[in-house]
Coordinates of C-alpha atoms in Angstrom, one line a residue:
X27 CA 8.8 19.8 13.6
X28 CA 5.5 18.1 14.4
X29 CA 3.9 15.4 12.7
X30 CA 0.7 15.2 13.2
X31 CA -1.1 12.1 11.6
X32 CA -3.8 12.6 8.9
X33 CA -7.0 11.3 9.6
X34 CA -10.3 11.0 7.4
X35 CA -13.9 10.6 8.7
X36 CA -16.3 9.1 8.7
X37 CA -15.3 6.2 7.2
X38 CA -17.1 4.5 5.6
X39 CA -19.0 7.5 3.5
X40 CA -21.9 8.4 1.6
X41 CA -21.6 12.0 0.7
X42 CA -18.0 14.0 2.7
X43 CA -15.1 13.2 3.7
X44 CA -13.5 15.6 6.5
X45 CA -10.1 15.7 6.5
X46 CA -7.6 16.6 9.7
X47 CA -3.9 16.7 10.7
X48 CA -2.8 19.6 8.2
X49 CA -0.9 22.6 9.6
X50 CA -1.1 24.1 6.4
X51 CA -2.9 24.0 2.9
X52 CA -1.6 20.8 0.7
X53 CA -3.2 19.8 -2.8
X54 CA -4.3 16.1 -2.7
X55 CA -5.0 13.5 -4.7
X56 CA -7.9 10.5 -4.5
X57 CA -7.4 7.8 -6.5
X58 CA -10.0 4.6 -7.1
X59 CA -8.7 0.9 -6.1
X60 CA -7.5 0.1 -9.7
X61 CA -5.1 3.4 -9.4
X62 CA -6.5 6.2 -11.7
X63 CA -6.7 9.3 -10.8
X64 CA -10.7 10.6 -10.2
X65 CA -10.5 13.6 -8.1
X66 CA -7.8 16.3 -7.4
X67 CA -7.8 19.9 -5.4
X68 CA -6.8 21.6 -2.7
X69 CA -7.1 20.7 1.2
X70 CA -6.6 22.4 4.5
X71 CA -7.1 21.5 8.2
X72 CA -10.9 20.3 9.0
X73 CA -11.8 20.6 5.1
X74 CA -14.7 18.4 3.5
X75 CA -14.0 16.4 0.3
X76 CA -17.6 16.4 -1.8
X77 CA -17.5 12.6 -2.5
X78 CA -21.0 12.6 -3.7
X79 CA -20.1 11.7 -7.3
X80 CA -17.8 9.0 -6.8
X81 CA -19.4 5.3 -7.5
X82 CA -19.5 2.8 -4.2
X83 CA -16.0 1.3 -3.4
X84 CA -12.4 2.4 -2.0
X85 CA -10.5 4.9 -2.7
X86 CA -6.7 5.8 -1.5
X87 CA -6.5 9.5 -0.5
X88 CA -3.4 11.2 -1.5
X89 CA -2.1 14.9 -0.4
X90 CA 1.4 15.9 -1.8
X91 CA 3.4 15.7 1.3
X92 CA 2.1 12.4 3.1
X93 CA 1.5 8.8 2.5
X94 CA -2.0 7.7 1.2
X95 CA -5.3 7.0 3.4
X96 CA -7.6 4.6 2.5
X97 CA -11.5 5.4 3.1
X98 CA -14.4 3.7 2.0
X99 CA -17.4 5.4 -0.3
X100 CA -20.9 3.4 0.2

């Protein structure tokens, strides 16, 4: 059972986020920096998140079956 560790990029940014580390499809989570909820669906290895519509600030990442990752949206 591998592990492999979940990484976003680039971070900081403006319009994607590109996620890697999943062996298989996992729904996820983003959350803003007070904790509500803003924008939910469903990721898979080397998939882009459109973060286009989120407002400038940080957000916590969240897929179902690993811990949250922090990125930043300028």
């Amino acid at each position: 059972f591998n592990v492999k560790a979940i990484k976003t990029y680039p971070n900081p940014t403006t319009d994607y986020i590109l996620v890697s580390g999943f062996s298989k499809e996992d729904n996820y989570t983003i959350y803003n920096i007070s904790g509500m909820k803003v924008l939910s669906g469903t990721i898979s290895e080397n998939s882009k998140i459109d973060v286009r519509n989120l407002t400038n600030g940080v957000y916590f990442l969240k897929p179902n079956n690993s811990n949250a990752i922090k990125f930043i949206k300028e």
